[in-house]
Tab-separated table of C-alpha atoms in Angstrom:
chain	number	residue	atom	x	y	z
A	1	MET	CA	-31.518	-6.285	2.200
A	2	GLU	CA	-32.670	-9.814	2.915
A	3	GLU	CA	-35.320	-9.376	0.277
A	4	ASP	CA	-32.668	-8.424	-2.276
A	5	ALA	CA	-30.531	-11.406	-1.314
A	6	GLN	CA	-33.578	-13.587	-1.828
A	7	LEU	CA	-34.163	-12.023	-5.248
A	8	VAL	CA	-30.558	-12.782	-6.188
A	9	ILE	CA	-30.979	-16.437	-5.215
A	10	LEU	CA	-34.176	-16.630	-7.252
A	11	ALA	CA	-32.530	-14.953	-10.263
A	12	LEU	CA	-29.650	-17.413	-10.106
A	13	ALA	CA	-32.119	-20.262	-10.108
A	14	ASP	CA	-34.147	-18.882	-13.018
A	15	SER	CA	-33.222	-15.913	-15.201
A	16	GLN	CA	-36.906	-14.923	-15.495
A	17	ASN	CA	-36.760	-13.874	-11.847
A	18	TYR	CA	-34.093	-11.335	-12.703
A	19	ALA	CA	-36.893	-9.131	-14.017
A	20	LYS	CA	-37.853	-8.358	-10.405
A	21	ILE	CA	-34.406	-6.952	-9.688
A	22	VAL	CA	-34.471	-4.912	-12.903
A	23	GLU	CA	-37.918	-3.529	-12.108
A	24	LYS	CA	-36.877	-2.609	-8.591
A	25	TYR	CA	-33.706	-0.753	-9.528
A	26	GLU	CA	-34.221	0.604	-13.040
A	27	LYS	CA	-35.711	3.940	-11.979
A	28	PRO	CA	-33.327	4.792	-9.133
A	29	LEU	CA	-30.340	3.761	-11.226
A	30	LEU	CA	-31.440	5.768	-14.237
A	31	HIS	CA	-31.894	8.844	-12.059
A	32	TYR	CA	-28.459	8.256	-10.584
A	33	LEU	CA	-26.876	7.925	-14.035
A	34	LEU	CA	-28.502	11.084	-15.280
A	35	ARG	CA	-27.564	12.979	-12.166
A	36	ILE	CA	-23.881	12.184	-12.222
A	37	SER	CA	-23.192	12.258	-15.942
A	38	ASN	CA	-23.885	14.358	-18.968
A	39	ILE	CA	-25.712	11.679	-20.925
A	40	THR	CA	-29.139	11.866	-22.509
A	41	ARG	CA	-32.026	9.762	-21.273
A	42	GLU	CA	-31.648	7.420	-24.265
A	43	GLU	CA	-27.947	6.993	-23.598
A	44	GLY	CA	-28.770	6.436	-19.960
A	45	GLU	CA	-31.180	3.638	-20.849
A	46	ASP	CA	-28.544	1.951	-23.011
A	47	LEU	CA	-26.030	2.254	-20.213
A	48	LEU	CA	-28.592	0.908	-17.772
A	49	GLN	CA	-29.098	-2.152	-19.943
A	50	ASN	CA	-25.342	-2.813	-19.900
A	51	ILE	CA	-25.270	-2.361	-16.142
A	52	PHE	CA	-28.040	-4.897	-15.586
A	53	LEU	CA	-26.428	-7.387	-17.958
A	54	LYS	CA	-23.088	-6.996	-16.215
A	55	ALA	CA	-24.741	-7.374	-12.828
A	56	TYR	CA	-26.485	-10.520	-14.046
A	57	GLN	CA	-23.218	-12.039	-15.249
A	58	ASN	CA	-21.614	-11.279	-11.884
A	59	LEU	CA	-24.510	-12.263	-9.639
A	60	ASN	CA	-22.436	-15.023	-8.067
A	61	ASP	CA	-19.934	-12.401	-6.989
A	62	PHE	CA	-22.524	-10.470	-4.980
A	63	ASP	CA	-21.181	-10.114	-1.453
A	64	GLN	CA	-24.124	-10.789	0.866
A	65	SER	CA	-22.570	-8.672	3.601
A	66	LEU	CA	-23.105	-5.627	1.400
A	67	LYS	CA	-26.415	-4.048	0.525
A	68	PHE	CA	-27.453	-5.182	-2.936
A	69	SER	CA	-28.151	-1.534	-3.767
A	70	SER	CA	-24.530	-0.636	-2.913
A	71	TRP	CA	-23.303	-3.476	-5.096
A	72	ILE	CA	-25.360	-2.523	-8.135
A	73	TYR	CA	-24.645	1.201	-7.665
A	74	ARG	CA	-20.963	0.265	-7.682
A	75	ILE	CA	-21.380	-1.478	-11.022
A	76	ALA	CA	-23.229	1.583	-12.303
A	77	HIS	CA	-20.482	3.873	-11.029
A	78	ASN	CA	-17.797	1.790	-12.760
A	79	GLU	CA	-19.790	1.730	-16.005
A	80	VAL	CA	-20.250	5.505	-15.930
A	81	ILE	CA	-16.534	6.020	-15.350
A	82	SER	CA	-15.766	3.621	-18.166
A	83	ALA	CA	-18.260	5.309	-20.513
A	84	TRP	CA	-17.015	8.714	-19.458
A	85	ARG	CA	-13.454	7.765	-20.402
A	86	LYS	CA	-14.575	6.584	-23.816
A	87	ARG	CA	-16.562	9.682	-24.632
A	88	SER	CA	-15.102	12.745	-26.236
A	89	ALA	CA	-15.409	15.952	-24.292
A	90	ARG	CA	-18.660	17.762	-24.618
A	91	ALA	CA	-20.327	20.583	-22.774
A	92	GLU	CA	-21.591	19.072	-19.619
A	93	GLU	CA	-25.019	19.504	-18.193
A	94	VAL	CA	-26.395	17.460	-15.386
A	95	ASN	CA	-29.974	16.614	-14.739
A	96	LEU	CA	-31.700	17.846	-11.658
A	97	GLU	CA	-35.369	17.070	-11.525
A	98	THR	CA	-36.504	18.781	-8.414
A	99	ALA	CA	-36.119	22.192	-6.964
A	100	GLU	CA	-35.868	20.556	-3.553
A	101	VAL	CA	-32.592	19.000	-4.584
A	102	ALA	CA	-31.278	22.345	-5.686
A	103	GLN	CA	-32.271	23.768	-2.348
A	104	ILE	CA	-30.257	21.112	-0.509
A	105	LEU	CA	-27.112	21.733	-2.493
A	106	ALA	CA	-27.467	25.496	-2.399
A	107	SER	CA	-28.170	25.631	1.345
A	108	PRO	CA	-24.653	26.737	2.404
A	109	LEU	CA	-25.031	29.804	0.214
A	110	ASP	CA	-27.761	31.367	2.370
A	111	ILE	CA	-30.005	31.915	-0.599
A	112	PRO	CA	-33.282	33.523	0.452
A	113	ARG	CA	-36.203	31.113	0.731
A	114	GLN	CA	-38.353	33.123	-1.658
A	115	THR	CA	-35.841	32.602	-4.489
A	116	ASP	CA	-37.454	31.250	-7.609
A	117	GLN	CA	-36.928	27.488	-7.401
A	118	LYS	CA	-36.692	27.169	-11.158
A	119	PHE	CA	-33.808	29.619	-11.313
A	120	LEU	CA	-32.188	27.978	-8.331
A	121	ALA	CA	-32.344	24.563	-9.982
A	122	LYS	CA	-30.798	26.024	-13.132
A	123	PHE	CA	-28.067	27.635	-11.101
A	124	VAL	CA	-27.247	24.445	-9.164
A	125	ARG	CA	-27.232	22.501	-12.425
A	126	GLU	CA	-24.704	24.888	-13.909
A	127	ILE	CA	-22.455	24.761	-10.866
A	128	LEU	CA	-22.605	20.970	-10.684
A	129	ALA	CA	-21.604	20.829	-14.341
A	130	LYS	CA	-18.566	22.939	-13.519
A	131	ILE	CA	-17.170	20.857	-10.690
A	132	SER	CA	-15.275	17.656	-11.257
A	133	GLN	CA	-16.930	14.281	-11.756
A	134	LYS	CA	-15.683	12.871	-8.430
A	135	TYR	CA	-17.141	15.771	-6.433
A	136	ARG	CA	-20.363	15.779	-8.402
A	137	GLU	CA	-20.864	12.058	-7.873
A	138	VAL	CA	-20.251	12.161	-4.158
A	139	LEU	CA	-22.652	15.092	-3.749
A	140	VAL	CA	-25.280	13.222	-5.722
A	141	LEU	CA	-24.833	10.046	-3.677
A	142	ARG	CA	-24.900	11.865	-0.347
A	143	PHE	CA	-27.575	14.465	-0.894
A	144	LEU	CA	-29.704	13.228	-3.765
A	145	GLU	CA	-29.515	9.470	-3.330
A	146	ASN	CA	-29.435	9.867	0.470
A	147	LYS	CA	-26.711	7.249	0.881
A	148	ASP	CA	-24.825	7.127	4.164
A	149	TYR	CA	-21.026	7.162	4.303
A	150	ALA	CA	-20.760	3.376	4.609
A	151	GLU	CA	-22.847	2.881	1.463
A	152	ILE	CA	-20.892	5.534	-0.442
A	153	SER	CA	-17.695	3.810	0.700
A	154	ASP	CA	-18.977	0.506	-0.713
A	155	ILE	CA	-20.131	2.095	-3.971
A	156	LEU	CA	-17.016	4.140	-4.689
A	157	GLN	CA	-14.709	1.546	-3.072
A	158	LYS	CA	-12.991	4.140	-0.957
A	159	PRO	CA	-12.343	4.149	2.802
A	160	MET	CA	-15.037	5.882	4.871
A	161	GLY	CA	-12.578	8.519	6.015
A	162	SER	CA	-11.808	9.378	2.399
A	163	VAL	CA	-15.526	9.550	1.634
A	164	ALA	CA	-16.075	12.013	4.493
A	165	THR	CA	-13.165	14.119	3.232
A	166	LEU	CA	-14.470	13.912	-0.324
A	167	VAL	CA	-17.960	15.042	0.712
A	168	HIS	CA	-16.482	17.920	2.690
A	169	ARG	CA	-14.268	18.997	-0.213
A	170	ALA	CA	-17.090	18.588	-2.701
A	171	LYS	CA	-19.345	20.879	-0.657
A	172	HIS	CA	-16.558	23.399	-0.335
A	173	THR	CA	-15.800	23.226	-4.073
A	174	PHE	CA	-19.473	23.611	-4.875
A	175	GLU	CA	-19.720	26.629	-2.614
A	176	LEU	CA	-16.616	28.250	-4.090
A	177	ALA	CA	-17.782	27.622	-7.640
A	178	ALA	CA	-21.157	29.088	-6.771
A	179	ARG	CA	-19.655	32.210	-5.272
A	180	GLU	CA	-17.302	32.613	-8.225
A	181	ALA	CA	-20.263	32.324	-10.570
A	182	ASN	CA	-21.866	35.190	-8.719
A	183	PHE	CA	-24.966	33.346	-7.615
A	184	GLN	CA	-26.730	36.637	-6.749
A	185	LYS	CA	-27.634	37.041	-10.397
A	186	PHE	CA	-29.828	33.977	-10.154
A	187	ILE	CA	-31.838	35.342	-7.261
B	1	MET	CA	-38.976	2.162	-19.534
B	2	PRO	CA	-41.776	-0.310	-19.350
B	3	ASN	CA	-39.923	-2.871	-21.395
B	4	LEU	CA	-36.461	-2.742	-19.951
B	5	SER	CA	-36.749	-5.968	-17.995
B	6	LYS	CA	-38.246	-7.690	-21.049
B	7	LYS	CA	-35.462	-6.375	-23.249
B	8	ILE	CA	-32.842	-7.573	-20.799
B	9	LEU	CA	-34.400	-11.005	-20.412
B	10	ALA	CA	-34.690	-11.306	-24.205
B	11	LYS	CA	-31.024	-10.404	-24.572
B	12	ILE	CA	-30.039	-12.890	-21.858
B	13	LYS	CA	-31.973	-15.551	-23.730
B	14	SER	CA	-30.869	-14.696	-27.276
B	15	GLU	CA	-27.189	-14.281	-26.407
B	16	LYS	CA	-27.296	-17.184	-23.956
B	17	ILE	CA	-25.843	-15.043	-21.205
B	18	SER	CA	-25.523	-16.791	-17.884
B	19	PRO	CA	-24.058	-15.821	-14.530
B	20	ARG	CA	-20.393	-16.733	-14.225
B	21	GLU	CA	-19.807	-19.748	-12.014
B	22	LYS	CA	-19.250	-19.093	-8.321
B	23	TRP	CA	-15.955	-20.977	-8.288
B	24	ILE	CA	-14.462	-18.470	-10.737
B	25	PHE	CA	-15.011	-15.685	-8.216
B	26	LEU	CA	-13.815	-17.861	-5.338
B	27	VAL	CA	-10.599	-18.707	-7.185
B	28	LYS	CA	-10.092	-15.048	-8.021
B	29	ASN	CA	-10.725	-13.865	-4.452
B	30	TYR	CA	-8.615	-16.544	-2.775
B	31	GLY	CA	-5.929	-16.111	-5.435
B	32	ILE	CA	-5.633	-12.418	-4.619
B	33	TRP	CA	-5.384	-13.219	-0.899
B	34	ILE	CA	-2.711	-15.849	-1.530
B	35	LEU	CA	-0.699	-13.416	-3.649
B	36	ALA	CA	-1.063	-10.724	-0.963
B	37	VAL	CA	0.122	-13.096	1.761
B	38	LEU	CA	3.042	-14.275	-0.392
B	39	ALA	CA	4.061	-10.680	-1.033
B	40	ILE	CA	3.938	-9.971	2.720
B	41	VAL	CA	6.009	-13.095	3.440
B	42	LEU	CA	8.524	-11.961	0.832
B	43	ALA	CA	8.644	-8.480	2.350
B	44	GLY	CA	9.149	-10.172	5.746
B	45	ILE	CA	12.077	-12.194	4.411
B	46	PHE	CA	13.715	-9.087	2.967
B	47	LEU	CA	13.057	-7.138	6.145
B	48	GLY	CA	14.448	-10.004	8.250
B	49	ASN	CA	17.637	-9.981	6.211
B	50	LEU	CA	17.919	-6.215	6.509
B	51	ILE	CA	17.521	-6.477	10.285
B	52	ALA	CA	20.121	-9.269	10.341
B	53	ASP	CA	22.563	-7.054	8.436
B	54	LEU	CA	21.897	-4.188	10.822
B	55	LEU	CA	22.428	-6.469	13.814
B	56	LEU	CA	25.713	-7.700	12.413
B	57	ALA	CA	27.003	-4.213	11.708
B	58	GLU	CA	29.934	-2.933	13.752
B	59	TRP	CA	27.970	-0.250	15.558
B	60	ARG	CA	30.822	0.380	17.977
B	61	ILE	CA	32.709	2.140	15.169
B	62	PHE	CA	29.643	3.874	13.703
B	63	GLN	CA	31.109	7.345	14.101
B	64	ARG	CA	34.695	6.322	13.391
B	65	PHE	CA	33.964	4.449	10.178
B	66	PRO	CA	36.056	5.548	7.135
B	67	GLY	CA	33.888	8.193	5.494
B	68	GLY	CA	31.678	8.703	8.564
B	69	GLY	CA	28.304	7.468	9.783
B	70	VAL	CA	26.510	7.921	6.460
B	71	ARG	CA	29.112	5.766	4.752
B	72	PHE	CA	28.743	3.227	7.532
B	73	LEU	CA	24.980	3.025	6.931
B	74	ALA	CA	25.474	2.867	3.170
B	75	SER	CA	27.843	-0.056	3.538
B	76	THR	CA	25.584	-1.793	6.079
B	77	ILE	CA	22.150	-1.407	4.488
B	78	SER	CA	21.869	-3.447	1.352
B	79	ILE	CA	20.063	-1.719	-1.510
B	80	PHE	CA	18.914	-5.158	-2.608
B	81	TRP	CA	16.956	-5.687	0.624
B	82	LEU	CA	15.566	-2.172	0.544
B	83	VAL	CA	14.362	-2.497	-3.047
B	84	GLY	CA	12.992	-5.958	-2.210
B	85	ILE	CA	11.052	-4.627	0.778
B	86	LEU	CA	9.606	-1.762	-1.236
B	87	ALA	CA	8.703	-3.933	-4.236
B	88	ALA	CA	7.148	-6.727	-2.165
B	89	GLY	CA	5.383	-4.154	0.026
B	90	ALA	CA	3.981	-2.383	-3.038
B	91	LEU	CA	2.754	-5.699	-4.444
B	92	ALA	CA	1.147	-6.583	-1.108
B	93	PHE	CA	-0.529	-3.168	-1.108
B	94	LEU	CA	-1.908	-3.647	-4.614
B	95	PHE	CA	-3.150	-7.174	-3.916
B	96	LEU	CA	-4.745	-6.235	-0.595
B	97	ARG	CA	-6.446	-3.303	-2.275
B	98	LYS	CA	-7.874	-5.768	-4.815
B	99	THR	CA	-9.432	-7.980	-2.139
B	100	ARG	CA	-13.151	-7.607	-1.569
B	101	ARG	CA	-12.877	-5.299	1.434
B	102	GLY	CA	-9.434	-3.925	0.629
B	103	TYR	CA	-10.845	-0.494	-0.131
B	104	ARG	CA	-12.116	-0.048	3.416
B	105	LEU	CA	-8.663	0.630	4.827
B	106	GLY	CA	-6.998	3.900	3.886
B	107	GLY	CA	-3.619	3.912	2.155
B	108	LEU	CA	-1.753	4.825	5.334
B	109	ALA	CA	-3.514	2.206	7.465
B	110	LEU	CA	-2.980	-0.448	4.812
B	111	SER	CA	0.717	0.418	4.534
B	112	GLY	CA	0.924	0.213	8.330
B	113	VAL	CA	-0.719	-3.222	8.367
B	114	ILE	CA	1.701	-4.459	5.695
B	115	PHE	CA	4.703	-3.046	7.545
B	116	VAL	CA	3.671	-4.565	10.889
B	117	ALA	CA	2.897	-7.925	9.251
B	118	SER	CA	6.271	-7.878	7.457
B	119	LEU	CA	8.033	-6.889	10.665
B	120	VAL	CA	6.378	-9.722	12.596
B	121	GLY	CA	7.327	-12.055	9.745
B	122	GLY	CA	10.878	-10.721	9.661
B	123	ILE	CA	11.368	-11.049	13.425
B	124	SER	CA	9.816	-14.531	13.388
B	125	LEU	CA	12.342	-15.398	10.731
B	126	LEU	CA	15.150	-14.062	12.907
B	127	SER	CA	13.981	-16.227	15.794
B	128	SER	CA	14.729	-19.280	13.682
B	129	SER	CA	18.202	-20.418	12.667
B	130	LEU	CA	17.227	-19.995	9.021
B	131	PRO	CA	18.759	-16.521	8.510
B	132	GLY	CA	22.054	-17.753	9.983
B	133	LYS	CA	22.195	-20.549	7.442
B	134	PHE	CA	21.077	-18.192	4.707
B	135	LEU	CA	23.717	-15.616	5.630
B	136	GLU	CA	26.334	-18.348	5.693
B	137	PHE	CA	25.303	-19.370	2.191
B	138	ARG	CA	25.146	-15.745	1.046
B	139	ASP	CA	28.576	-14.878	2.480
B	140	GLN	CA	30.025	-17.950	0.857
B	141	HIS	CA	28.631	-17.236	-2.598
B	142	PHE	CA	28.286	-13.460	-2.497
B	143	PRO	CA	30.872	-12.260	0.027
B	144	PRO	CA	30.216	-8.808	1.425
B	145	LYS	CA	32.264	-6.127	-0.224
B	146	PHE	CA	35.240	-5.178	1.917
B	147	GLU	CA	37.226	-2.205	0.728
B	148	SER	CA	40.577	-2.766	2.411
B	149	GLN	CA	42.065	0.275	0.608
B	150	LYS	CA	39.783	2.541	2.651
B	151	TRP	CA	41.425	1.134	5.755
B	152	GLN	CA	44.888	1.960	4.500
B	153	ASN	CA	44.887	5.617	5.485
B	154	PRO	CA	46.895	6.107	8.702
B	155	ALA	CA	46.784	9.906	8.455
B	156	ALA	CA	42.988	9.714	8.640
B	157	GLY	CA	43.165	7.220	11.519
B	158	PHE	CA	42.720	3.918	9.669
B	159	LEU	CA	45.237	1.151	9.337
B	160	PHE	CA	45.005	-2.323	7.892
B	161	GLY	CA	47.633	-5.032	7.958
B	162	LYS	CA	48.937	-8.412	9.019
B	163	ILE	CA	50.361	-8.940	12.516
B	164	ILE	CA	54.016	-9.926	12.306
B	165	ALA	CA	54.913	-9.530	15.976
B	166	ILE	CA	53.335	-8.801	19.364
B	167	HIS	CA	55.379	-7.154	22.161
B	168	GLU	CA	54.341	-7.287	25.813
B	169	ASN	CA	50.656	-7.217	25.020
B	170	SER	CA	50.860	-3.543	24.146
B	171	ILE	CA	52.646	-3.185	20.804
B	172	LEU	CA	51.812	-4.834	17.508
B	173	LEU	CA	53.924	-4.811	14.403
B	174	LEU	CA	51.721	-4.635	11.357
B	175	ASP	CA	52.724	-5.194	7.758
B	176	SER	CA	50.427	-2.815	5.893
B	177	LEU	CA	49.155	-3.053	2.323
B	178	ASP	CA	51.772	-0.628	0.967
B	179	GLY	CA	54.615	-2.793	2.331
B	180	SER	CA	55.545	-0.592	5.277
B	181	THR	CA	55.751	-1.924	8.834
B	182	TRP	CA	53.799	-0.066	11.504
B	183	GLU	CA	54.259	-0.095	15.229
B	184	VAL	CA	50.816	-0.047	16.776
B	185	GLU	CA	50.185	0.742	20.446
B	186	PHE	CA	47.095	-1.121	21.531
B	187	ALA	CA	47.231	-1.185	25.339
B	188	ALA	CA	44.254	1.198	25.596
B	189	ALA	CA	42.425	-0.123	22.513
B	190	GLU	CA	38.993	-1.683	22.536
B	191	ILE	CA	39.210	-5.233	21.190
B	192	PRO	CA	36.172	-7.486	20.645
B	193	ASP	CA	36.295	-10.471	22.994
B	194	PHE	CA	36.083	-12.919	20.097
B	195	LEU	CA	39.195	-11.518	18.405
B	196	GLU	CA	42.405	-13.318	19.246
B	197	LEU	CA	45.492	-11.332	18.371
B	198	LYS	CA	48.082	-13.661	16.931
B	199	ILE	CA	50.878	-13.560	14.375
B	200	GLY	CA	49.608	-13.896	10.824
B	201	GLU	CA	46.143	-12.465	11.697
B	202	LYS	CA	44.956	-9.596	9.515
B	203	VAL	CA	43.373	-6.766	11.509
B	204	ARG	CA	41.968	-3.283	11.124
B	205	ALA	CA	42.922	-0.497	13.501
B	206	ILE	CA	41.227	2.811	14.198
B	207	GLY	CA	43.139	5.501	16.044
B	208	GLU	CA	45.734	8.120	15.202
B	209	LYS	CA	49.107	8.302	13.569
B	210	ILE	CA	51.524	9.527	16.220
B	211	ALA	CA	54.767	9.445	14.225
B	212	THR	CA	56.221	7.984	11.053
B	213	GLU	CA	55.067	4.391	10.970
B	214	LYS	CA	53.778	4.667	14.546
B	215	PHE	CA	50.088	4.411	15.329
B	216	ARG	CA	48.035	4.517	18.536
B	217	ALA	CA	44.933	2.311	18.247
B	218	GLU	CA	41.567	3.015	19.846
B	219	PHE	CA	39.969	-0.014	18.238
B	220	ILE	CA	41.462	-3.242	16.925
B	221	LEU	CA	39.022	-5.125	14.722
B	222	PRO	CA	39.134	-8.354	12.726
B	223	GLU	CA	39.968	-8.170	9.003
B	224	LYS	CA	36.321	-8.355	8.002
B	225	PRO	CA	33.216	-7.477	9.996
B	226	PRO	CA	32.216	-10.567	12.012
B	227	ARG	CA	29.258	-12.602	10.784
B	228	GLU	CA	28.254	-14.148	14.081
B	229	PHE	CA	24.594	-14.165	13.421
B	230	GLU	CA	23.719	-16.789	16.029
B	231	ARG	CA	25.334	-14.826	18.851
B	232	VAL	CA	23.594	-11.616	17.817
B	233	ARG	CA	20.304	-13.426	17.359
B	234	LYS	CA	20.549	-14.997	20.776
B	235	ASN	CA	21.123	-11.635	22.448
B	236	LEU	CA	18.326	-10.038	20.470
B	237	MET	CA	15.819	-12.753	21.216
B	238	LYS	CA	16.631	-12.552	24.913
B	239	GLU	CA	15.679	-8.895	24.779
B	240	ILE	CA	12.614	-9.295	22.574
B	241	LEU	CA	11.171	-12.473	24.015
B	242	PRO	CA	10.997	-12.579	27.807
B	243	GLY	CA	11.902	-16.073	28.896
B	244	GLY	CA	13.816	-16.515	25.628
B	245	ARG	CA	12.044	-18.928	23.299
B	246	ILE	CA	15.284	-19.467	21.467
B	247	ASN	CA	16.665	-22.902	20.958
B	248	SER	CA	20.007	-22.597	22.749
B	249	ARG	CA	21.291	-25.818	21.224
B	250	SER	CA	21.467	-24.101	17.831
B	251	ALA	CA	23.439	-21.173	19.168
B	252	PRO	CA	27.169	-21.710	19.549
B	253	GLN	CA	28.651	-20.383	22.788
B	254	ILE	CA	30.977	-17.545	21.883
């Protein structure tokens, strides 16, 4: 955290130093964008560029009592919401890169361990695409980005109690959607 | 994305993008706080006035008020104060939510904080002589609505009129609004200690009609509800603040 604060000070002193922040966060942010939205990688990179430019313009507004990662994830979250509102509806598909991730999200469903991970990932992807954006995002932040409740609260700008409720509801919604989709056919 | 940082730096350079000045954010953040505090102060003023109105209400006749208790509350609680409290409270809520950490408190907790802050503000206001002066000004320019016709209904137990005679401290002769003269028994009636019964005084009576133009009073009240804010405030502050931090010089002895 201190290191990030130092990077911010350096970037404010000389824009060339901003490259270090971009290099540090471009990959995690791109993964986050792809995980929570239905955009292509190219669209994600464009969005990422906007996010970094916006963050640069607002560097003086960075609250040092927050984690820099929470601050920049918040900007990313707001940009995704804004982009999402502008876009016309299209069939949604979210990106899940690892089978491990699918395993985490599918764990309440008691899916046998020997289940084909590829099928499981496909199944989780389909279910995530079905649930609402707010539930999908909170699941991604909690289980894929491994953020704690305080960080999620800072990113989504919601009270911690609401975040805990949201995570609980999101898991429940995911589970219901999975059962409705008859997950046995994927096993 | 090997070139993302280069692309961003090139764009920053070509479009001459620079971080916004710190003072812009400071002004914005402090501005939101100032607006939030002002909204809370405003809510406190409205709440203080509402409390003052409630304190001045004639609670002793709550259940005997023409039209009943609901009517009593409707005539006591000003919609203006209520709307003011809600509007200022909503503004305070919105502004506090916009502060940097405003999102950390839930809606209920934030509403609670605003209510308590407004209440503290409102009671602090009551502890000063300001509301008294304000009420005096308000009564002078916007007198409270007094529907004397509602008090001209002896069959329902309400009588309004001017005293034209007093007999043996037990019978009043009242000239009522419709021109008739009523004999009012008041020996057993409750009369506020500040009300002096004298000829020419207009009074309200609550009780029952016992015969044609004869009335037995349970309450004799002044023409209009009293506006003795200082007296009420003094009593209230004695109860709220042990040791009474009230300035007794400003409170007339009634």
